[in-house]
Every structure is written in structure tokens, then in C-alpha cells.
Short mmCIF file of C-alpha atoms and ligand atoms in Angstrom, two decimals:
data_model
loop_
_atom_site.label_atom_id
_atom_site.label_comp_id
_atom_site.label_asym_id
_atom_site.label_seq_id
_atom_site.Cartn_x
_atom_site.Cartn_y
_atom_site.Cartn_z
CA MET A 1 -33.51 -13.50 -8.86
CA ALA A 2 -34.43 -13.38 -5.20
CA GLU A 3 -37.29 -15.68 -6.01
CA HIS A 4 -34.92 -18.12 -7.67
CA LEU A 5 -32.64 -18.16 -4.68
CA ALA A 6 -35.56 -18.84 -2.41
CA GLN A 7 -36.70 -21.55 -4.76
CA ASN A 8 -33.26 -23.06 -4.80
CA ARG A 9 -33.06 -23.15 -1.03
CA ALA A 10 -36.12 -25.32 -1.02
CA ALA A 11 -35.03 -27.36 -4.06
CA LYS A 12 -36.24 -30.92 -3.76
CA ARG A 13 -33.67 -33.63 -4.25
CA ILE A 14 -34.35 -36.70 -6.33
CA VAL A 15 -32.10 -39.68 -6.95
CA LEU A 16 -32.56 -41.26 -10.37
CA ALA A 17 -31.16 -44.69 -11.00
CA LYS A 18 -31.44 -47.45 -13.46
CA VAL A 19 -31.74 -50.78 -11.70
CA GLY A 20 -31.40 -54.11 -13.39
CA LEU A 21 -29.13 -55.24 -16.15
CA ASP A 22 -30.59 -53.75 -19.29
CA GLY A 23 -28.60 -51.43 -21.48
CA HIS A 24 -29.20 -47.76 -22.10
CA ASP A 25 -30.08 -44.73 -20.02
CA ARG A 26 -31.50 -42.34 -22.63
CA GLY A 27 -34.93 -42.25 -21.01
CA VAL A 28 -33.63 -41.50 -17.51
CA LYS A 29 -31.41 -38.75 -18.82
CA VAL A 30 -34.34 -37.03 -20.53
CA VAL A 31 -36.25 -37.14 -17.26
CA ALA A 32 -33.17 -35.92 -15.37
CA ARG A 33 -32.85 -32.85 -17.59
CA ALA A 34 -36.55 -32.07 -17.45
CA LEU A 35 -36.49 -32.17 -13.66
CA ARG A 36 -33.37 -30.02 -13.51
CA ASP A 37 -35.09 -27.45 -15.71
CA ALA A 38 -38.05 -27.56 -13.35
CA GLY A 39 -35.79 -26.58 -10.44
CA PHE A 40 -35.04 -29.98 -8.91
CA HIS A 41 -31.66 -31.13 -7.75
CA VAL A 42 -31.30 -34.37 -9.64
CA ILE A 43 -28.72 -36.85 -8.45
CA TYR A 44 -28.06 -39.22 -11.28
CA ALA A 45 -26.72 -42.48 -9.90
CA GLY A 46 -26.20 -44.31 -13.17
CA LEU A 47 -26.79 -47.61 -14.88
CA TRP A 48 -26.94 -51.14 -13.50
CA GLN A 49 -27.47 -50.07 -9.93
CA THR A 50 -28.20 -52.63 -7.27
CA PRO A 51 -31.02 -51.90 -4.81
CA GLU A 52 -28.35 -51.62 -2.09
CA ALA A 53 -26.42 -48.95 -4.00
CA VAL A 54 -29.59 -47.00 -4.74
CA VAL A 55 -30.65 -46.95 -1.10
CA ARG A 56 -27.17 -45.87 0.01
CA ALA A 57 -27.37 -42.99 -2.47
CA VAL A 58 -30.82 -41.99 -1.20
CA ALA A 59 -29.48 -42.01 2.37
CA ASP A 60 -26.31 -40.00 1.80
CA GLU A 61 -27.95 -37.55 -0.57
CA ASP A 62 -30.87 -36.94 1.84
CA ALA A 63 -33.23 -37.29 -1.12
CA ASP A 64 -36.94 -36.53 -1.03
CA TRP A 65 -37.65 -38.85 -3.94
CA VAL A 66 -36.10 -41.79 -5.71
CA GLY A 67 -36.96 -42.63 -9.28
CA LEU A 68 -36.24 -46.16 -10.48
CA SER A 69 -36.06 -46.86 -14.16
CA ILE A 70 -36.60 -50.49 -14.99
CA LEU A 71 -36.82 -51.97 -18.46
CA SER A 72 -35.66 -55.49 -17.80
CA GLY A 73 -38.97 -56.85 -16.54
CA ALA A 74 -37.45 -57.58 -13.15
CA HIS A 75 -39.57 -54.92 -11.40
CA MET A 76 -41.49 -57.36 -9.25
CA THR A 77 -38.27 -58.46 -7.57
CA LEU A 78 -36.28 -55.22 -7.70
CA VAL A 79 -38.91 -52.75 -6.52
CA PRO A 80 -39.98 -54.68 -3.41
CA ARG A 81 -36.31 -55.08 -2.55
CA VAL A 82 -35.70 -51.33 -2.76
CA LEU A 83 -38.81 -50.65 -0.68
CA ARG A 84 -37.76 -53.14 1.98
CA LEU A 85 -34.22 -51.74 2.16
CA LEU A 86 -35.54 -48.19 2.41
CA LYS A 87 -37.73 -49.25 5.33
CA GLU A 88 -34.88 -51.08 7.06
CA THR A 89 -32.63 -48.05 6.66
CA GLY A 90 -35.18 -45.70 8.20
CA LEU A 91 -36.09 -44.13 4.88
CA ALA A 92 -39.65 -45.38 4.55
CA ASN A 93 -40.79 -41.78 4.14
CA VAL A 94 -38.93 -41.23 0.86
CA GLY A 95 -41.25 -41.09 -2.16
CA VAL A 96 -40.62 -43.90 -4.66
CA LEU A 97 -41.38 -43.54 -8.37
CA VAL A 98 -41.06 -46.26 -10.96
CA GLY A 99 -40.59 -45.66 -14.67
CA GLY A 100 -40.30 -48.09 -17.52
CA ILE A 101 -42.25 -50.87 -19.07
CA ILE A 102 -44.60 -52.22 -16.42
CA PRO A 103 -47.56 -54.39 -17.46
CA GLU A 104 -50.90 -52.71 -16.73
CA ASP A 105 -52.06 -55.34 -14.22
CA GLU A 106 -48.91 -55.07 -12.13
CA VAL A 107 -49.18 -51.34 -11.55
CA PRO A 108 -51.75 -51.70 -8.74
CA LYS A 109 -49.49 -54.26 -7.04
CA LEU A 110 -46.59 -51.80 -7.03
CA LEU A 111 -48.80 -49.02 -5.69
CA GLU A 112 -50.05 -51.40 -3.03
CA LEU A 113 -46.46 -52.08 -1.99
CA GLY A 114 -45.86 -48.36 -1.43
CA VAL A 115 -44.75 -46.95 -4.78
CA ALA A 116 -46.08 -43.40 -5.14
CA ARG A 117 -46.60 -43.52 -8.90
CA VAL A 118 -45.71 -45.57 -11.96
CA PHE A 119 -44.85 -43.73 -15.17
CA GLY A 120 -45.17 -45.73 -18.39
CA PRO A 121 -43.16 -45.22 -21.58
CA GLY A 122 -45.60 -42.66 -23.03
CA THR A 123 -45.51 -40.31 -20.04
CA SER A 124 -44.85 -36.67 -20.87
CA MET A 125 -42.25 -34.70 -18.94
CA PRO A 126 -44.74 -32.05 -17.75
CA GLU A 127 -46.82 -34.84 -16.26
CA ILE A 128 -43.89 -36.07 -14.17
CA VAL A 129 -42.91 -32.56 -13.12
CA GLU A 130 -46.49 -31.74 -12.19
CA PHE A 131 -46.83 -34.87 -10.07
CA LEU A 132 -43.63 -34.12 -8.17
CA LYS A 133 -44.70 -30.55 -7.56
CA GLN A 134 -48.10 -31.58 -6.26
CA ASN A 135 -46.71 -34.18 -3.91
CA SER A 136 -44.12 -33.70 -1.25
CA GLY A 137 -41.94 -36.79 -1.43
CA ALA A 138 -40.23 -37.37 1.87
CA ARG A 139 -41.93 -35.95 4.91
CA HIS A 140 -39.36 -34.22 7.06
CA ASP A 141 -40.38 -33.87 10.65
CA MET B 1 -35.64 -31.20 16.49
CA ILE B 2 -32.08 -30.06 15.83
CA GLU B 3 -31.04 -31.38 19.26
CA ARG B 4 -32.34 -34.83 18.37
CA LEU B 5 -30.49 -34.72 15.07
CA ILE B 6 -27.26 -33.84 16.84
CA GLU B 7 -27.76 -36.59 19.35
CA ARG B 8 -28.20 -39.09 16.50
CA PHE B 9 -25.20 -37.59 14.68
CA ARG B 10 -23.07 -38.11 17.79
CA HIS B 11 -24.07 -41.74 17.80
CA GLY B 12 -22.82 -42.18 14.27
CA ASP B 13 -26.22 -42.14 12.52
CA ARG B 14 -25.39 -41.33 8.89
CA LEU B 15 -28.96 -40.25 8.14
CA ALA B 16 -28.43 -37.52 10.72
CA LEU B 17 -25.19 -36.53 8.98
CA ALA B 18 -27.04 -36.44 5.66
CA ARG B 19 -29.80 -34.26 7.10
CA LEU B 20 -27.39 -31.88 8.81
CA MET B 21 -25.56 -31.57 5.48
CA SER B 22 -28.83 -30.48 3.88
CA LEU B 23 -29.37 -27.87 6.57
CA ALA B 24 -25.79 -26.67 6.13
CA ALA B 25 -26.15 -26.51 2.34
CA ARG B 26 -29.15 -24.24 2.76
CA GLY B 27 -27.36 -22.10 5.33
CA GLU B 28 -29.81 -23.17 8.02
CA LEU B 29 -27.45 -24.77 10.48
CA PRO B 30 -27.30 -22.58 13.59
CA ARG B 31 -23.78 -21.37 14.45
CA ASP B 32 -23.72 -22.78 17.95
CA THR B 33 -24.58 -26.20 16.56
CA LEU B 34 -21.23 -26.36 14.86
CA GLY B 35 -19.48 -25.30 18.02
CA ALA B 36 -21.06 -28.25 19.78
CA LEU B 37 -19.70 -30.58 17.11
CA GLN B 38 -16.00 -30.16 17.67
CA SER B 39 -14.02 -32.84 15.96
CA SER B 40 -11.28 -34.61 17.81
CA LYS B 41 -9.06 -34.88 14.78
CA PRO B 42 -8.85 -32.69 11.68
CA ALA B 43 -9.47 -34.42 8.38
CA ARG B 44 -7.15 -34.11 5.42
CA VAL B 45 -9.12 -32.00 2.96
CA VAL B 46 -8.11 -32.54 -0.64
CA ALA B 47 -9.61 -30.60 -3.54
CA ILE B 48 -9.61 -32.11 -7.01
CA THR B 49 -10.05 -29.35 -9.55
CA GLY B 50 -9.82 -28.89 -13.32
CA SER B 51 -12.05 -28.22 -16.31
CA GLY B 52 -15.18 -30.25 -17.00
CA GLY B 53 -14.41 -33.58 -18.62
CA VAL B 54 -10.81 -33.79 -17.43
CA GLY B 55 -11.74 -36.79 -15.29
CA LYS B 56 -12.20 -35.39 -11.78
CA SER B 57 -15.07 -37.68 -10.81
CA SER B 58 -13.35 -40.74 -12.25
CA LEU B 59 -10.16 -39.96 -10.36
CA VAL B 60 -12.02 -39.31 -7.11
CA GLY B 61 -13.75 -42.65 -7.58
CA ARG B 62 -10.34 -44.31 -7.77
CA LEU B 63 -8.91 -42.33 -4.86
CA ILE B 64 -11.75 -43.54 -2.63
CA THR B 65 -10.34 -47.06 -2.98
CA VAL B 66 -6.76 -45.93 -2.41
CA VAL B 67 -7.77 -44.09 0.76
CA ARG B 68 -9.93 -46.94 2.05
CA ASP B 69 -7.02 -49.34 1.51
CA GLN B 70 -5.10 -47.20 4.02
CA GLY B 71 -7.91 -47.83 6.47
CA LEU B 72 -9.04 -44.19 6.41
CA LYS B 73 -12.67 -43.09 6.35
CA VAL B 74 -13.49 -40.78 3.48
CA ALA B 75 -16.19 -38.28 2.58
CA VAL B 76 -16.63 -36.96 -0.94
CA LEU B 77 -18.27 -33.60 -1.58
CA ALA B 78 -18.86 -33.42 -5.32
CA CYS B 79 -19.87 -30.06 -6.77
CA ASP B 80 -21.66 -29.64 -10.09
CA PRO B 81 -23.03 -26.45 -11.59
CA GLN B 82 -26.53 -25.30 -10.79
CA SER B 83 -28.68 -23.77 -13.50
CA PRO B 84 -28.95 -20.03 -12.84
CA LEU B 85 -32.37 -19.93 -14.51
CA SER B 86 -34.30 -22.72 -12.85
CA GLY B 87 -32.23 -23.17 -9.71
CA GLY B 88 -32.17 -26.85 -10.66
CA ALA B 89 -29.08 -28.97 -11.02
CA LEU B 90 -28.08 -32.22 -12.62
CA LEU B 91 -25.56 -33.83 -10.28
CA GLY B 92 -23.94 -36.76 -12.03
CA ASP B 93 -20.58 -37.18 -10.38
CA ARG B 94 -21.39 -40.21 -8.29
CA VAL B 95 -21.99 -42.27 -11.41
CA ARG B 96 -18.22 -42.53 -11.68
CA MET B 97 -17.69 -43.30 -8.01
CA ALA B 98 -19.40 -46.65 -7.75
CA GLY B 99 -18.00 -48.37 -4.72
CA LYS B 100 -19.25 -50.85 -2.18
CA PRO B 101 -22.66 -49.67 -1.01
CA ASP B 102 -22.24 -51.40 2.34
CA ASP B 103 -18.96 -49.65 3.21
CA ASP B 104 -19.80 -47.28 6.06
CA GLY B 105 -16.39 -45.67 5.73
CA VAL B 106 -17.44 -43.87 2.54
CA PHE B 107 -19.91 -40.99 2.40
CA ILE B 108 -20.63 -39.34 -0.95
CA ARG B 109 -22.65 -36.16 -1.27
CA SER B 110 -23.55 -34.33 -4.50
CA LEU B 111 -23.78 -30.55 -4.22
CA ALA B 112 -24.95 -27.78 -6.49
CA ALA B 113 -22.62 -24.82 -7.07
CA LEU B 114 -24.14 -21.56 -8.25
CA SER B 115 -22.82 -21.36 -11.79
CA GLY B 116 -20.87 -18.30 -12.80
CA GLN B 117 -20.10 -17.51 -9.18
CA SER B 118 -17.90 -20.27 -7.95
CA ALA B 119 -16.80 -23.80 -8.64
CA LEU B 120 -17.80 -24.63 -5.08
CA ALA B 121 -21.12 -25.17 -3.39
CA ALA B 122 -22.08 -22.57 -0.80
CA HIS B 123 -21.35 -23.36 2.85
CA LEU B 124 -18.79 -25.99 1.92
CA ASP B 125 -16.69 -25.05 4.96
CA THR B 126 -19.54 -26.00 7.27
CA MET B 127 -20.06 -29.27 5.44
CA ILE B 128 -16.37 -30.11 5.75
CA ARG B 129 -16.60 -29.55 9.50
CA LEU B 130 -19.61 -31.82 9.71
CA CYS B 131 -17.69 -34.58 7.95
CA GLU B 132 -14.77 -34.10 10.33
CA ALA B 133 -16.98 -34.18 13.37
CA PHE B 134 -18.57 -37.37 12.08
CA GLY B 135 -15.13 -38.97 12.10
CA MET B 136 -14.18 -38.77 8.44
CA GLU B 137 -10.39 -38.70 8.10
CA VAL B 138 -10.17 -37.63 4.49
CA VAL B 139 -12.50 -35.23 2.68
CA LEU B 140 -12.26 -35.19 -1.10
CA ILE B 141 -13.80 -32.17 -2.77
CA GLU B 142 -14.58 -32.26 -6.47
CA THR B 143 -15.00 -28.75 -7.83
CA ALA B 144 -17.45 -27.88 -10.58
CA GLY B 145 -14.89 -27.05 -13.24
CA ALA B 146 -11.79 -24.94 -12.70
CA GLY B 147 -12.94 -21.34 -12.96
CA GLN B 148 -13.18 -18.59 -10.44
CA GLY B 149 -13.56 -20.83 -7.44
CA ASP B 150 -9.87 -21.54 -7.33
CA THR B 151 -8.75 -19.13 -4.63
CA ALA B 152 -11.69 -20.17 -2.48
CA VAL B 153 -10.63 -23.78 -2.96
CA HIS B 154 -7.18 -22.91 -1.72
CA ALA B 155 -8.64 -21.50 1.50
CA LEU B 156 -10.85 -24.53 2.14
CA ALA B 157 -8.53 -27.38 1.30
CA ASP B 158 -5.24 -28.57 2.73
CA VAL B 159 -4.08 -29.77 -0.66
CA VAL B 160 -5.27 -28.64 -4.08
CA VAL B 161 -4.76 -31.06 -6.96
CA LEU B 162 -5.23 -29.60 -10.42
CA LEU B 163 -5.94 -32.00 -13.28
CA LEU B 164 -4.84 -31.07 -16.78
CA GLN B 165 -5.84 -32.67 -20.06
CA PRO B 166 -3.00 -34.13 -22.13
CA GLU B 167 -3.68 -31.49 -24.77
CA THR B 168 -3.61 -28.48 -22.43
CA GLY B 169 0.14 -27.96 -22.52
CA ASP B 170 -0.21 -24.75 -24.50
CA ASP B 171 -3.03 -23.37 -22.37
CA LEU B 172 -0.84 -23.88 -19.38
CA GLN B 173 1.83 -21.64 -20.86
CA ARG B 174 -0.76 -18.91 -21.07
CA GLU B 175 -2.19 -19.15 -17.61
CA LYS B 176 0.64 -20.71 -15.69
CA ALA B 177 1.01 -17.91 -13.17
CA GLY B 178 -2.49 -18.50 -11.83
CA VAL B 179 -2.16 -22.26 -12.05
CA PHE B 180 0.92 -22.48 -9.90
CA GLU B 181 -0.50 -20.16 -7.29
CA VAL B 182 -3.48 -22.35 -6.49
CA ALA B 183 -2.25 -25.86 -7.18
CA ASP B 184 -0.15 -27.87 -4.73
CA VAL B 185 0.08 -30.82 -7.09
CA LEU B 186 -0.36 -30.85 -10.87
CA VAL B 187 -1.61 -33.98 -12.57
CA VAL B 188 -1.49 -34.59 -16.30
CA HIS B 189 -4.55 -36.80 -16.34
CA LYS B 190 -5.68 -39.43 -18.86
CA ALA B 191 -2.06 -40.52 -19.13
CA ASP B 192 -3.28 -43.44 -21.20
CA MET B 193 -4.05 -41.05 -24.06
CA PRO B 194 -1.72 -40.10 -26.88
CA GLY B 195 0.03 -36.82 -26.24
CA ALA B 196 0.19 -37.35 -22.48
CA GLU B 197 3.95 -37.81 -22.47
CA GLN B 198 4.54 -34.58 -24.35
CA ALA B 199 2.13 -32.60 -22.16
CA PHE B 200 3.81 -34.03 -19.08
CA ALA B 201 7.23 -32.83 -20.26
CA GLN B 202 5.83 -29.36 -20.98
CA VAL B 203 4.00 -29.03 -17.71
CA ARG B 204 6.96 -30.27 -15.73
CA ALA B 205 9.30 -27.81 -17.40
CA ALA B 206 6.95 -24.96 -16.48
CA ALA B 207 6.31 -26.22 -12.96
CA GLU B 208 9.99 -26.44 -12.15
CA LEU B 209 10.32 -22.71 -12.77
CA ALA B 210 7.58 -21.84 -10.31
CA THR B 211 8.54 -20.74 -6.82
CA PRO B 212 8.20 -22.94 -4.94
CA PRO B 213 8.30 -25.62 -7.63
CA VAL B 214 5.06 -27.55 -7.95
CA PRO B 215 5.23 -31.35 -8.20
CA VAL B 216 3.86 -32.78 -11.43
CA LEU B 217 2.85 -36.33 -12.19
CA LYS B 218 1.01 -38.39 -14.76
CA ALA B 219 -2.06 -40.36 -13.81
CA SER B 220 -4.95 -42.20 -15.35
CA ALA B 221 -8.21 -43.11 -13.69
CA ARG B 222 -8.70 -45.57 -16.51
CA THR B 223 -5.52 -47.63 -16.05
CA GLY B 224 -4.74 -46.75 -12.44
CA GLU B 225 -1.34 -45.37 -13.37
CA GLY B 226 0.07 -42.82 -10.95
CA LEU B 227 -2.70 -43.12 -8.34
CA ALA B 228 -0.60 -44.54 -5.52
CA GLU B 229 2.07 -41.94 -6.20
CA LEU B 230 -0.54 -39.17 -6.25
CA TRP B 231 -1.85 -40.21 -2.86
CA ARG B 232 1.65 -40.45 -1.44
CA LEU B 233 2.30 -36.88 -2.53
CA VAL B 234 -1.03 -35.64 -1.19
CA ALA B 235 -0.63 -37.41 2.14
CA GLY B 236 2.85 -35.97 2.53
CA ARG B 237 1.70 -32.34 2.37
CA PRO B 238 1.25 -30.39 5.60
CA LEU B 239 -2.30 -29.73 6.76
CA ARG B 240 -2.58 -26.14 5.66
CA ARG B 241 -5.93 -25.47 7.27
CA GLN B 242 -4.60 -26.68 10.58
CA ALA B 243 -1.77 -24.15 10.39
CA ASP B 244 -4.29 -21.40 9.59
CA GLN B 245 -6.40 -22.53 12.50
CA VAL B 246 -3.46 -22.39 14.88
CA ASP B 247 -2.85 -18.81 13.75
CA LYS B 248 -6.46 -17.90 14.34
CA ASP B 249 -6.57 -19.57 17.75
CA LEU B 250 -3.46 -17.68 18.75
CA LEU B 251 -4.92 -14.39 17.57
CA VAL B 252 -8.05 -15.00 19.62
CA ALA B 253 -5.93 -15.81 22.69
CA ILE B 254 -3.94 -12.60 22.22
CA GLN B 255 -7.12 -10.56 21.94
CA GLU B 256 -8.48 -12.09 25.11
CA GLU B 257 -5.27 -11.44 27.00
CA LEU B 258 -5.19 -7.82 25.87
CA ALA B 259 -8.81 -7.30 26.88
CA ARG B 260 -8.04 -8.75 30.31
CA ARG B 261 -5.03 -6.46 30.79
CA PHE B 262 -6.96 -3.42 29.63
CA GLU B 263 -9.80 -4.09 32.05
CA SER B 264 -7.46 -4.66 34.98
CA ALA B 265 -5.50 -1.52 34.09
CA LEU B 266 -8.73 0.46 34.15
CA ALA B 267 -10.00 -1.14 37.35
CA GLY B 268 -6.60 -0.99 39.02
CA GLY B 269 -6.28 2.66 38.13
CA VAL B 270 -3.17 2.66 35.98
CA LYS B 271 -3.05 6.42 35.60
CA GLY B 272 -1.92 6.78 32.00
CA VAL B 273 -4.61 4.44 30.79
CA ARG B 274 -7.38 6.18 32.73
CA ASP B 275 -6.27 9.57 31.41
CA LEU B 276 -6.29 8.32 27.85
CA VAL B 277 -9.78 6.88 28.25
CA SER B 278 -11.19 10.10 29.62
CA ARG B 279 -9.54 12.19 26.87
CA TRP B 280 -11.00 9.79 24.34
CA ARG B 281 -14.43 10.18 25.94
CA GLN B 282 -14.13 13.95 25.58
CA GLY B 283 -13.23 13.48 21.94
CA SER B 284 -9.80 15.07 22.17
CA VAL B 285 -8.06 11.94 20.81
CA SER B 286 -9.28 9.61 18.07
CA SER B 287 -10.08 5.98 18.81
CA HIS B 288 -7.08 4.89 16.86
CA GLU B 289 -4.69 7.24 18.68
CA ALA B 290 -6.10 6.23 22.05
CA ALA B 291 -5.87 2.53 21.20
CA THR B 292 -2.24 2.81 20.08
CA ALA B 293 -1.27 4.76 23.17
CA VAL B 294 -3.11 2.35 25.50
CA LEU B 295 -1.42 -0.58 23.82
CA ASP B 296 2.00 1.01 24.40
CA LEU B 297 1.20 1.49 28.07
CA LEU B 298 -0.18 -2.03 28.51
CA LEU B 299 2.77 -3.67 26.83
CA ASN B 300 5.23 -1.69 28.93
CA GLU B 301 3.43 -2.62 32.14
CA PRO B 302 5.70 -4.92 34.13
N1 GDP C 1 -8.84 -42.05 -21.57
C1 GDP C 1 -9.26 -41.72 -20.34
N2 GDP C 1 -10.51 -41.22 -20.17
C2 GDP C 1 -10.91 -40.90 -18.91
C3 GDP C 1 -10.05 -41.04 -17.80
N3 GDP C 1 -10.71 -40.62 -16.70
C4 GDP C 1 -11.95 -40.23 -17.12
N4 GDP C 1 -12.07 -40.39 -18.46
C5 GDP C 1 -13.26 -40.07 -19.27
O1 GDP C 1 -13.41 -38.66 -19.33
C6 GDP C 1 -14.79 -38.31 -19.32
C7 GDP C 1 -15.10 -37.34 -18.20
O2 GDP C 1 -14.83 -37.96 -16.97
P1 GDP C 1 -15.36 -37.36 -15.57
O3 GDP C 1 -14.72 -38.15 -14.50
O4 GDP C 1 -16.85 -37.30 -15.58
O5 GDP C 1 -14.76 -35.88 -15.64
P2 GDP C 1 -15.13 -34.58 -14.76
O6 GDP C 1 -16.13 -33.79 -15.53
O7 GDP C 1 -13.85 -33.83 -14.64
O8 GDP C 1 -15.66 -35.05 -13.45
C8 GDP C 1 -15.55 -39.62 -19.19
O9 GDP C 1 -15.99 -40.00 -20.46
C9 GDP C 1 -14.52 -40.59 -18.65
O10 GDP C 1 -14.78 -41.91 -19.05
C10 GDP C 1 -8.72 -41.58 -18.02
O11 GDP C 1 -7.90 -41.73 -17.11
N5 GDP C 1 -8.39 -41.88 -19.32
MG1 MG C 2 -17.47 -34.61 -12.38
#
């Protein structure tokens, strides 16, 4: 129990949002539950989020990570926009993850832009959890 | 590091507010920090409580707009349960509070409440004070379900609004004593649903019998019905915390005055007082007896 409390005190916070105009949020919700069960504080921001709304959520929630789920194919416009807004807001240190259907050859471009990791449709939950545990997300100094 | 944060906070940097909230949530905000962050004006703290699914988040989302239309700045502290096993939490309240992301007059924070213990996140009082010191004029608290947190909610908030489902009329009969003790306003929510009218009549009949009677109204986050009226009621209530604070401030002032008189009586050699102190030192009177006797002497001093 004491261990859990200690763990909780250090619980990392991650904002999950679905950006773009496509329909459902089943995938994000599965990820959200898996991360909760792994001890994260998951702030689910919902469907159809604009980059502006996502960045506001990251700011107010003091998140370590933000996970963007994108199925609409608009990632090459939406992701750079989120990254730019994060930088402008003073949140360049927040770790950015992208999930969804991203063509193989565009993954390196996203990483180049500053995305920490891209998770494709086949990614297992333990893989995501493991990555988040190995990496720190936002650096707080 | 904390000094820099505070400096930024004072200049209205909301990232500093967000970070200080994290420190507060973890119980890591030093006491004297808060003292340095006195707010000029107390906020109106309104708790929205009720069972899961009754529509608390949706209603808070609507109230944000109502409050902003009055030109007031608003902070939302939304509590959701934390898993006792993993320590993790799924905080989904802000989904229903979509507003304008560029409105600096709205700050929304999702908080984890230890499940089974309370419907409130730990250190909520500190977080409320941070919001006040940042200049927020209204603080809306969403509790994580109704549950055992209710009396704590009453202590933290100026106004407690309890939401009831249209079908909970019968439940209310069973638990009405407790309900009327904690709630300042009762809302039969989801008024757009069938059965709302009947529940409203039942709840109102019960609420009128309470002493003092508790106001009841119908509202719907879906249609917007009753929201303006709800805010009018809430805004018309006295600031309970402020009254408590006045009491506490007065008590502290009385204690200080007594301490001053006691010290001057000792130094000035008021005989009765000195005698009592030396008898107490010898152990021939108890602390309580000595204190009572000293108090009598001090209060009868011209
Ligand atoms: N019919 C109706 N449904 C509502 C209303 N407000 C919320 N809901 C629905 O009730 C469910 C729970 O709402 P939510 O705000 O998350 O409740 P909470 O758990 O108390 O925060 C959601 O499916 C909402 O769409 C309302 O005024 N009328
Ligand atoms: Mg809710």
C-alpha cells in the first residue's frame, strides 16, 4: 500500500486526444484504460479536438505526455501544428506520441519534427506502457 | 526553483499555476508558499456533487459559459476516482467541458480522488487557494460521485449543489436526512427526460420539510433549461467559507491578545497571576485549573 501511495505521488500525467474529424474513439479508450491500469493519470480530452484545444489541455493539466490519435490521414498538417503550438506555449519539453494509421515512410518525418514515438494500429498495450516507463516525457527542471 | 515559479505565477503565467497545482496535489507545496500567495478577493467556491452519470461534468461545462457571460473568471477542479490497485486514474470529465481553448478566463484541471476514501482529491483546499490567488472569481468543483466525501465538500465549498436523477425520487425518501444536511441547492437533473416532473414534485415536497428548507429546481445540461436560474440561486448564497474564515481570524486575534495580556501580567508582577504560575510549577494545581484561574484574573484586570 505504501508503495502504491508513493507510486501515485509520482504518477505521470498523459493527455490523450483524438484530433481530426474522423469518427470513433475505441482505440484511444483501450489505450487510456491500459495506461490507467499501469498507474498513469490519463486525462482523456475527447474526440474531434483541435490542436489549440489539445495544447490548452496539456498546459492546464501539467501533462508529461500527450498522445494524439489520428485516423483521418491529416497527420502531416495536424501534428506539426500541435508541435508548433506546444513550442509557442513554452511546452516544448512535453513528450508527444502519435497513434493511428501513419504510412511507413512518413514516420521518420514525424520523428524528425520532434515526435517521441509513433504507434501503428498493431501496437500492443504492453509495448506502449513499456515505452512510457522507459522514457520520462516532460523534463521538469 | 519554487521562488521562480511563484514569481511567474504572480505575473499571471498559467503554466506556473498548472505546475503549482501539481505540487499541491502531491502535497509538496511548502506551507509558507501559500502564505505568500494571499488572494485579494475570495472566489465563490461551488461544488457540484451527485452519483456517477447524473450529469455533473455536462452541467459544469454549461455553467462555465454562464459564469463567463457574467464576466467572471472560472476554474474547474474535476475529481474522478483513482484506482486503488494501480494508483492510476482515467480522468474524463473535461470531454464534456469543451469550451474556447483561447479563453484565458477558464482553467480546467482534472484530479484523481482516492477511491473508497473520498469523492474529493487530496489537498483540494490548497488548490482552491491557488486558483483564488491567481485571480479566479469562481471555482467549480466536480466531485467523484456522491459518497462519503459529502461532509468534506461542505467544509470546502461555499455552495453545495446536489444533482439527482429523475428516477431517484424514492432513494431520496430513504436518505433525505443526509441529503438536506449537505446540499444548499437540489437539482433534479436531466429535466428533459421522462419522469423528471414527477421526481421534481417528490423532491420539492421533501425539501420543503427540511429545516431550513432547501431550494429545488429542475435543470438539463442537454437543453439548457434551468441553468440561468441555478446560477442565480448559487450566486445569491452567502460565502460560507468567508464567514468561517472571519471566525478563525477572530479566534487567532483573541489568542494573541490573551497571550499579550498574560505576558504583561507576568512581567508587570500582577500578584495573583505570579502566584498561580509558581503553584503550577510546583505541581500543586493542574494546567487546566491554573489556566482557568489565570483567565479569570486577566479578564477582571481593568
Ligand atoms: N438526457 C440528458 N442526458 C444528459 C444530460 N446531462 C448529461 N447527460 C448524459 O449523461 C451521461 C453522463 O454525463 P456526465 O456529465 O459525464 O455525468 P457525471 O458522471 O455526473 O459527470 C452522458 O451520457 C451525458 O450525455 C441532460 O441534461 N439530459
Ligand atoms: Mg464527470
